[in-house]
């Protein structure tokens, strides 16, 4: 066995060879893939912050970028190993916005009207980024391009595709899947899949 196939995956996960879903049926809202040309895309960052801002594609690419490789876990049980992402650290975005005291939550809005939210503290990692390239290529619309969030330690419903707005605040709205019974912490290595209070 090669070292790669011995790589550990979180409990209940099976490695698959590629991100296979290609926009089919994971869309909470609709099966239509938003095809946003980068020139038309913009990112709004607002909420309880000192410095709300909006960036177009060119301005976004001027931010410092990072690259890292990690695994991608969908709560339905498949994992894609060794994805190599390039993007802008979420930390870079948050620092620029200057959250006010107590703005400990981050709400994401997407072109397909999908939503999810996270605690600011969970977004400060060195692998948590707004990604615009996967394995050396621009991120395809089917995989959330031009820009999606990547939070590798959490199930992928915490990695919103087609991100267009980030609201930093002292409150957090439950996201699309979280409202439908999926765990709001979504820690893949801790097998936090469901929220028993919401799934009876
Ligand atoms: N905007 C948006 N982001 C989303 C979703 C969605 O429906 N809309 N689905 C989530 C889920 S459940 C998964 S598994 C991944 C799928 O990402 P992929 O298409 O790159 O495999 O995107 C997540 N982010
Ligand atoms: Mo998923």
PDB file of C-alpha atoms and ligand atoms in Angstrom:
ATOM      1  CA  UNK A   1       0.000   0.000   0.000  1.00  0.00           C
ATOM      2  CA  UNK A   2       1.313   3.436  -0.795  1.00  0.00           C
ATOM      3  CA  UNK A   3       1.603   5.905   2.077  1.00  0.00           C
ATOM      4  CA  UNK A   4      -1.154   7.934   0.447  1.00  0.00           C
ATOM      5  CA  UNK A   5      -3.752   5.162   0.688  1.00  0.00           C
ATOM      6  CA  UNK A   6      -2.832   4.657   4.350  1.00  0.00           C
ATOM      7  CA  UNK A   7      -3.606   8.249   5.099  1.00  0.00           C
ATOM      8  CA  UNK A   8      -6.088   8.559   7.927  1.00  0.00           C
ATOM      9  CA  UNK A   9      -9.497  10.053   7.277  1.00  0.00           C
ATOM     10  CA  UNK A  10     -11.950  11.171   9.956  1.00  0.00           C
ATOM     11  CA  UNK A  11     -14.323   8.533  11.389  1.00  0.00           C
ATOM     12  CA  UNK A  12     -17.048   7.465   8.969  1.00  0.00           C
ATOM     13  CA  UNK A  13     -15.320   8.969   5.908  1.00  0.00           C
ATOM     14  CA  UNK A  14     -14.239   7.201   2.671  1.00  0.00           C
ATOM     15  CA  UNK A  15     -11.607   8.775   0.429  1.00  0.00           C
ATOM     16  CA  UNK A  16     -12.695   9.386  -3.149  1.00  0.00           C
ATOM     17  CA  UNK A  17     -10.419  10.292  -5.994  1.00  0.00           C
ATOM     18  CA  UNK A  18     -11.710  13.721  -6.929  1.00  0.00           C
ATOM     19  CA  UNK A  19     -14.298  16.207  -5.959  1.00  0.00           C
ATOM     20  CA  UNK A  20     -16.958  14.189  -7.709  1.00  0.00           C
ATOM     21  CA  UNK A  21     -20.159  15.919  -7.062  1.00  0.00           C
ATOM     22  CA  UNK A  22     -19.740  18.606  -9.678  1.00  0.00           C
ATOM     23  CA  UNK A  23     -22.692  20.603  -8.610  1.00  0.00           C
ATOM     24  CA  UNK A  24     -25.121  17.711  -8.624  1.00  0.00           C
ATOM     25  CA  UNK A  25     -27.481  17.571  -5.708  1.00  0.00           C
ATOM     26  CA  UNK A  26     -25.335  19.136  -3.004  1.00  0.00           C
ATOM     27  CA  UNK A  27     -26.933  22.472  -3.680  1.00  0.00           C
ATOM     28  CA  UNK A  28     -29.178  23.240  -0.827  1.00  0.00           C
ATOM     29  CA  UNK A  29     -31.019  25.905  -2.752  1.00  0.00           C
ATOM     30  CA  UNK A  30     -31.022  24.885  -6.391  1.00  0.00           C
ATOM     31  CA  UNK A  31     -29.127  22.649  -8.764  1.00  0.00           C
ATOM     32  CA  UNK A  32     -28.197  25.570 -10.943  1.00  0.00           C
ATOM     33  CA  UNK A  33     -24.531  26.453 -10.748  1.00  0.00           C
ATOM     34  CA  UNK A  34     -23.958  30.195 -10.491  1.00  0.00           C
ATOM     35  CA  UNK A  35     -21.535  31.119 -13.276  1.00  0.00           C
ATOM     36  CA  UNK A  36     -20.052  34.405 -12.142  1.00  0.00           C
ATOM     37  CA  UNK A  37     -17.327  35.822 -14.307  1.00  0.00           C
ATOM     38  CA  UNK A  38     -14.539  37.164 -12.083  1.00  0.00           C
ATOM     39  CA  UNK A  39     -14.980  40.620 -13.649  1.00  0.00           C
ATOM     40  CA  UNK A  40     -18.560  40.729 -12.355  1.00  0.00           C
ATOM     41  CA  UNK A  41     -17.758  39.244  -8.939  1.00  0.00           C
ATOM     42  CA  UNK A  42     -17.270  41.405  -5.839  1.00  0.00           C
ATOM     43  CA  UNK A  43     -16.836  40.665  -2.164  1.00  0.00           C
ATOM     44  CA  UNK A  44     -18.615  42.794   0.437  1.00  0.00           C
ATOM     45  CA  UNK A  45     -17.358  42.694   4.028  1.00  0.00           C
ATOM     46  CA  UNK A  46     -19.579  44.471   6.523  1.00  0.00           C
ATOM     47  CA  UNK A  47     -21.328  44.272   9.907  1.00  0.00           C
ATOM     48  CA  UNK A  48     -20.083  45.369  13.311  1.00  0.00           C
ATOM     49  CA  UNK A  49     -16.657  46.387  12.013  1.00  0.00           C
ATOM     50  CA  UNK A  50     -14.647  49.616  11.983  1.00  0.00           C
ATOM     51  CA  UNK A  51     -13.776  49.315   8.319  1.00  0.00           C
ATOM     52  CA  UNK A  52     -16.444  47.779   6.050  1.00  0.00           C
ATOM     53  CA  UNK A  53     -15.200  47.341   2.489  1.00  0.00           C
ATOM     54  CA  UNK A  54     -15.977  45.959  -0.941  1.00  0.00           C
ATOM     55  CA  UNK A  55     -13.373  44.449  -3.248  1.00  0.00           C
ATOM     56  CA  UNK A  56     -13.572  43.715  -6.937  1.00  0.00           C
ATOM     57  CA  UNK A  57     -11.663  40.812  -8.483  1.00  0.00           C
ATOM     58  CA  UNK A  58      -8.532  42.843  -9.198  1.00  0.00           C
ATOM     59  CA  UNK A  59      -8.446  44.299  -5.685  1.00  0.00           C
ATOM     60  CA  UNK A  60      -9.026  40.858  -4.160  1.00  0.00           C
ATOM     61  CA  UNK A  61      -6.079  39.379  -6.088  1.00  0.00           C
ATOM     62  CA  UNK A  62      -3.862  42.182  -4.805  1.00  0.00           C
ATOM     63  CA  UNK A  63      -4.261  40.905  -1.224  1.00  0.00           C
ATOM     64  CA  UNK A  64      -1.442  38.677   0.057  1.00  0.00           C
ATOM     65  CA  UNK A  65      -2.126  35.041  -0.844  1.00  0.00           C
ATOM     66  CA  UNK A  66      -1.176  31.677   0.632  1.00  0.00           C
ATOM     67  CA  UNK A  67      -1.182  28.071  -0.571  1.00  0.00           C
ATOM     68  CA  UNK A  68      -1.823  24.885   1.372  1.00  0.00           C
ATOM     69  CA  UNK A  69      -2.785  21.259   0.860  1.00  0.00           C
ATOM     70  CA  UNK A  70      -5.432  19.554   2.946  1.00  0.00           C
ATOM     71  CA  UNK A  71      -8.346  17.131   2.817  1.00  0.00           C
ATOM     72  CA  UNK A  72     -11.980  17.985   2.106  1.00  0.00           C
ATOM     73  CA  UNK A  73     -14.724  16.137   4.007  1.00  0.00           C
ATOM     74  CA  UNK A  74     -18.429  16.091   3.104  1.00  0.00           C
ATOM     75  CA  UNK A  75     -20.762  15.078   5.908  1.00  0.00           C
ATOM     76  CA  UNK A  76     -22.315  12.485   3.588  1.00  0.00           C
ATOM     77  CA  UNK A  77     -19.175  10.392   4.041  1.00  0.00           C
ATOM     78  CA  UNK A  78     -16.765  11.185   1.207  1.00  0.00           C
ATOM     79  CA  UNK A  79     -13.406  12.887   1.535  1.00  0.00           C
ATOM     80  CA  UNK A  80     -11.165  14.278  -1.190  1.00  0.00           C
ATOM     81  CA  UNK A  81      -7.530  13.962  -0.121  1.00  0.00           C
ATOM     82  CA  UNK A  82      -4.695  16.356  -0.869  1.00  0.00           C
ATOM     83  CA  UNK A  83      -6.459  19.325  -2.382  1.00  0.00           C
ATOM     84  CA  UNK A  84      -3.972  22.091  -3.068  1.00  0.00           C
ATOM     85  CA  UNK A  85      -5.620  25.466  -2.587  1.00  0.00           C
ATOM     86  CA  UNK A  86      -4.444  28.995  -3.252  1.00  0.00           C
ATOM     87  CA  UNK A  87      -6.263  31.977  -1.833  1.00  0.00           C
ATOM     88  CA  UNK A  88      -6.446  34.774   0.705  1.00  0.00           C
ATOM     89  CA  UNK A  89      -6.348  33.858   4.391  1.00  0.00           C
ATOM     90  CA  UNK A  90      -9.601  34.663   6.144  1.00  0.00           C
ATOM     91  CA  UNK A  91      -7.431  36.295   8.796  1.00  0.00           C
ATOM     92  CA  UNK A  92      -6.270  38.859   6.230  1.00  0.00           C
ATOM     93  CA  UNK A  93      -9.895  39.793   5.498  1.00  0.00           C
ATOM     94  CA  UNK A  94     -10.836  39.998   9.186  1.00  0.00           C
ATOM     95  CA  UNK A  95      -7.837  42.136  10.089  1.00  0.00           C
ATOM     96  CA  UNK A  96      -8.659  44.572   7.337  1.00  0.00           C
ATOM     97  CA  UNK A  97     -12.290  44.856   8.503  1.00  0.00           C
ATOM     98  CA  UNK A  98     -11.263  45.520  12.138  1.00  0.00           C
ATOM     99  CA  UNK A  99     -14.095  43.787  14.005  1.00  0.00           C
ATOM    100  CA  UNK A 100     -15.571  45.771  16.916  1.00  0.00           C
ATOM    101  CA  UNK A 101     -15.331  44.292  20.394  1.00  0.00           C
ATOM    102  CA  UNK A 102     -17.679  41.309  20.699  1.00  0.00           C
ATOM    103  CA  UNK A 103     -17.930  40.705  16.939  1.00  0.00           C
ATOM    104  CA  UNK A 104     -17.116  37.054  17.407  1.00  0.00           C
ATOM    105  CA  UNK A 105     -19.178  35.526  14.584  1.00  0.00           C
ATOM    106  CA  UNK A 106     -19.006  35.478  10.818  1.00  0.00           C
ATOM    107  CA  UNK A 107     -21.982  34.985   8.488  1.00  0.00           C
ATOM    108  CA  UNK A 108     -21.387  34.028   4.858  1.00  0.00           C
ATOM    109  CA  UNK A 109     -23.719  34.761   1.951  1.00  0.00           C
ATOM    110  CA  UNK A 110     -23.415  33.180  -1.500  1.00  0.00           C
ATOM    111  CA  UNK A 111     -24.711  33.740  -5.020  1.00  0.00           C
ATOM    112  CA  UNK A 112     -27.083  30.770  -4.730  1.00  0.00           C
ATOM    113  CA  UNK A 113     -28.503  32.180  -1.478  1.00  0.00           C
ATOM    114  CA  UNK A 114     -26.803  29.436   0.539  1.00  0.00           C
ATOM    115  CA  UNK A 115     -25.671  30.578   3.978  1.00  0.00           C
ATOM    116  CA  UNK A 116     -23.429  29.302   6.707  1.00  0.00           C
ATOM    117  CA  UNK A 117     -21.809  30.852   9.752  1.00  0.00           C
ATOM    118  CA  UNK A 118     -18.770  30.251  11.917  1.00  0.00           C
ATOM    119  CA  UNK A 119     -17.106  31.551  15.033  1.00  0.00           C
ATOM    120  CA  UNK A 120     -14.344  34.025  14.286  1.00  0.00           C
ATOM    121  CA  UNK A 121     -11.969  31.927  16.424  1.00  0.00           C
ATOM    122  CA  UNK A 122     -12.501  28.961  14.063  1.00  0.00           C
ATOM    123  CA  UNK A 123     -11.500  31.020  11.036  1.00  0.00           C
ATOM    124  CA  UNK A 124      -8.091  32.234  12.142  1.00  0.00           C
ATOM    125  CA  UNK A 125      -6.181  29.077  11.090  1.00  0.00           C
ATOM    126  CA  UNK A 126      -3.374  29.108   8.545  1.00  0.00           C
ATOM    127  CA  UNK A 127      -5.334  26.825   6.185  1.00  0.00           C
ATOM    128  CA  UNK A 128      -8.607  28.732   6.315  1.00  0.00           C
ATOM    129  CA  UNK A 129      -8.819  30.838   3.205  1.00  0.00           C
ATOM    130  CA  UNK A 130     -10.993  32.348   0.535  1.00  0.00           C
ATOM    131  CA  UNK A 131      -9.714  30.083  -2.223  1.00  0.00           C
ATOM    132  CA  UNK A 132      -9.545  31.002  -5.910  1.00  0.00           C
ATOM    133  CA  UNK A 133      -7.336  28.194  -7.243  1.00  0.00           C
ATOM    134  CA  UNK A 134      -7.445  24.424  -6.800  1.00  0.00           C
ATOM    135  CA  UNK A 135      -4.495  22.264  -7.901  1.00  0.00           C
ATOM    136  CA  UNK A 136      -2.976  25.111  -9.885  1.00  0.00           C
ATOM    137  CA  UNK A 137      -6.109  26.036 -11.852  1.00  0.00           C
ATOM    138  CA  UNK A 138      -8.695  28.766 -11.389  1.00  0.00           C
ATOM    139  CA  UNK A 139     -11.519  27.424  -9.259  1.00  0.00           C
ATOM    140  CA  UNK A 140     -14.257  26.162 -11.608  1.00  0.00           C
ATOM    141  CA  UNK A 141     -17.829  27.399 -11.113  1.00  0.00           C
ATOM    142  CA  UNK A 142     -18.819  23.782 -10.319  1.00  0.00           C
ATOM    143  CA  UNK A 143     -16.470  23.858  -7.323  1.00  0.00           C
ATOM    144  CA  UNK A 144     -17.493  27.263  -6.050  1.00  0.00           C
ATOM    145  CA  UNK A 145     -15.455  29.622  -8.221  1.00  0.00           C
ATOM    146  CA  UNK A 146     -14.487  32.332  -8.540  1.00  0.00           C
ATOM    147  CA  UNK A 147     -14.094  32.317  -4.745  1.00  0.00           C
ATOM    148  CA  UNK A 148     -15.103  29.903  -1.989  1.00  0.00           C
ATOM    149  CA  UNK A 149     -14.190  29.535   1.661  1.00  0.00           C
ATOM    150  CA  UNK A 150     -12.163  26.498   2.773  1.00  0.00           C
ATOM    151  CA  UNK A 151     -12.279  25.378   6.421  1.00  0.00           C
ATOM    152  CA  UNK A 152     -10.494  21.999   6.249  1.00  0.00           C
ATOM    153  CA  UNK A 153     -11.169  20.815   9.810  1.00  0.00           C
ATOM    154  CA  UNK A 154     -14.947  21.083   9.393  1.00  0.00           C
ATOM    155  CA  UNK A 155     -17.434  19.253   7.195  1.00  0.00           C
ATOM    156  CA  UNK A 156     -17.771  20.932   3.836  1.00  0.00           C
ATOM    157  CA  UNK A 157     -21.128  22.567   4.537  1.00  0.00           C
ATOM    158  CA  UNK A 158     -18.960  25.074   6.440  1.00  0.00           C
ATOM    159  CA  UNK A 159     -17.013  25.775   3.216  1.00  0.00           C
ATOM    160  CA  UNK A 160     -19.418  27.979   1.243  1.00  0.00           C
ATOM    161  CA  UNK A 161     -19.026  28.234  -2.523  1.00  0.00           C
ATOM    162  CA  UNK A 162     -19.570  31.425  -4.595  1.00  0.00           C
ATOM    163  CA  UNK A 163     -19.050  33.697  -1.579  1.00  0.00           C
ATOM    164  CA  UNK A 164     -20.108  37.290  -2.174  1.00  0.00           C
ATOM    165  CA  UNK A 165     -20.784  38.716   1.273  1.00  0.00           C
ATOM    166  CA  UNK A 166     -19.261  38.342   4.722  1.00  0.00           C
ATOM    167  CA  UNK A 167     -21.072  39.822   7.726  1.00  0.00           C
ATOM    168  CA  UNK A 168     -18.994  40.021  10.898  1.00  0.00           C
ATOM    169  CA  UNK A 169     -21.130  40.542  14.006  1.00  0.00           C
ATOM    170  CA  UNK A 170     -21.862  39.765  17.645  1.00  0.00           C
ATOM    171  CA  UNK A 171     -24.585  37.384  16.416  1.00  0.00           C
ATOM    172  CA  UNK A 172     -24.707  34.421  14.090  1.00  0.00           C
ATOM    173  CA  UNK A 173     -27.566  33.113  11.948  1.00  0.00           C
ATOM    174  CA  UNK A 174     -27.801  29.337  11.644  1.00  0.00           C
ATOM    175  CA  UNK A 175     -26.872  28.351   8.104  1.00  0.00           C
ATOM    176  CA  UNK A 176     -28.835  26.423   5.484  1.00  0.00           C
ATOM    177  CA  UNK A 177     -27.788  22.882   6.530  1.00  0.00           C
ATOM    178  CA  UNK A 178     -27.408  23.787  10.180  1.00  0.00           C
ATOM    179  CA  UNK A 179     -31.079  24.817  10.239  1.00  0.00           C
ATOM    180  CA  UNK A 180     -31.903  21.403   8.779  1.00  0.00           C
ATOM    181  CA  UNK A 181     -30.325  19.402  11.580  1.00  0.00           C
ATOM    182  CA  UNK A 182     -26.611  19.370  10.794  1.00  0.00           C
ATOM    183  CA  UNK A 183     -24.229  20.120  13.628  1.00  0.00           C
ATOM    184  CA  UNK A 184     -23.254  23.753  13.969  1.00  0.00           C
ATOM    185  CA  UNK A 185     -19.694  22.903  15.068  1.00  0.00           C
ATOM    186  CA  UNK A 186     -19.236  20.377  12.247  1.00  0.00           C
ATOM    187  CA  UNK A 187     -15.841  19.126  13.485  1.00  0.00           C
ATOM    188  CA  UNK A 188     -14.959  16.292  11.079  1.00  0.00           C
ATOM    189  CA  UNK A 189     -12.407  14.580  13.356  1.00  0.00           C
ATOM    190  CA  UNK A 190     -14.909  14.624  16.217  1.00  0.00           C
ATOM    191  CA  UNK A 191     -17.680  13.138  14.049  1.00  0.00           C
ATOM    192  CA  UNK A 192     -20.021  16.042  14.830  1.00  0.00           C
ATOM    193  CA  UNK A 193     -22.566  15.442  12.078  1.00  0.00           C
ATOM    194  CA  UNK A 194     -26.010  15.976  13.476  1.00  0.00           C
ATOM    195  CA  UNK A 195     -27.724  18.104  16.058  1.00  0.00           C
ATOM    196  CA  UNK A 196     -30.060  15.871  18.019  1.00  0.00           C
ATOM    197  CA  UNK A 197     -32.175  18.778  19.166  1.00  0.00           C
ATOM    198  CA  UNK A 198     -33.145  19.518  15.571  1.00  0.00           C
ATOM    199  CA  UNK A 199     -33.411  15.927  14.251  1.00  0.00           C
ATOM    200  CA  UNK A 200     -36.067  13.946  16.018  1.00  0.00           C
TER     201      UNK A 200
HETATM  202  N1  LIG B   1     -22.975  28.239  -1.853  1.00  0.00           N
HETATM  203  C1  LIG B   1     -22.981  26.949  -1.508  1.00  0.00           C
HETATM  204  N2  LIG B   1     -21.926  26.446  -0.868  1.00  0.00           N
HETATM  205  C2  LIG B   1     -21.893  25.148  -0.490  1.00  0.00           C
HETATM  206  C3  LIG B   1     -22.986  24.291  -0.758  1.00  0.00           C
HETATM  207  C4  LIG B   1     -24.107  24.846  -1.447  1.00  0.00           C
HETATM  208  O1  LIG B   1     -25.108  24.182  -1.731  1.00  0.00           O
HETATM  209  N3  LIG B   1     -24.061  26.177  -1.825  1.00  0.00           N
HETATM  210  N4  LIG B   1     -22.933  22.957  -0.377  1.00  0.00           N
HETATM  211  C5  LIG B   1     -21.924  22.593   0.654  1.00  0.00           C
HETATM  212  C6  LIG B   1     -21.692  21.168   0.741  1.00  0.00           C
HETATM  213  S1  LIG B   1     -22.826  20.247   1.606  1.00  0.00           S
HETATM  214  C7  LIG B   1     -20.586  20.569   0.192  1.00  0.00           C
HETATM  215  S2  LIG B   1     -20.249  18.902   0.364  1.00  0.00           S
HETATM  216  C8  LIG B   1     -19.610  21.340  -0.603  1.00  0.00           C
HETATM  217  C9  LIG B   1     -19.454  20.755  -1.998  1.00  0.00           C
HETATM  218  O2  LIG B   1     -18.335  21.284  -2.616  1.00  0.00           O
HETATM  219  P1  LIG B   1     -17.827  20.705  -4.024  1.00  0.00           P
HETATM  220  O3  LIG B   1     -18.934  20.929  -5.016  1.00  0.00           O
HETATM  221  O4  LIG B   1     -16.611  21.489  -4.320  1.00  0.00           O
HETATM  222  O5  LIG B   1     -17.573  19.246  -3.825  1.00  0.00           O
HETATM  223  O6  LIG B   1     -19.963  22.707  -0.725  1.00  0.00           O
HETATM  224  C10 LIG B   1     -20.590  23.288   0.410  1.00  0.00           C
HETATM  225  N5  LIG B   1     -20.771  24.684   0.135  1.00  0.00           N
HETATM  226 MO1  LIG B   2     -21.832  18.147   1.824  1.00  0.00          MO
END
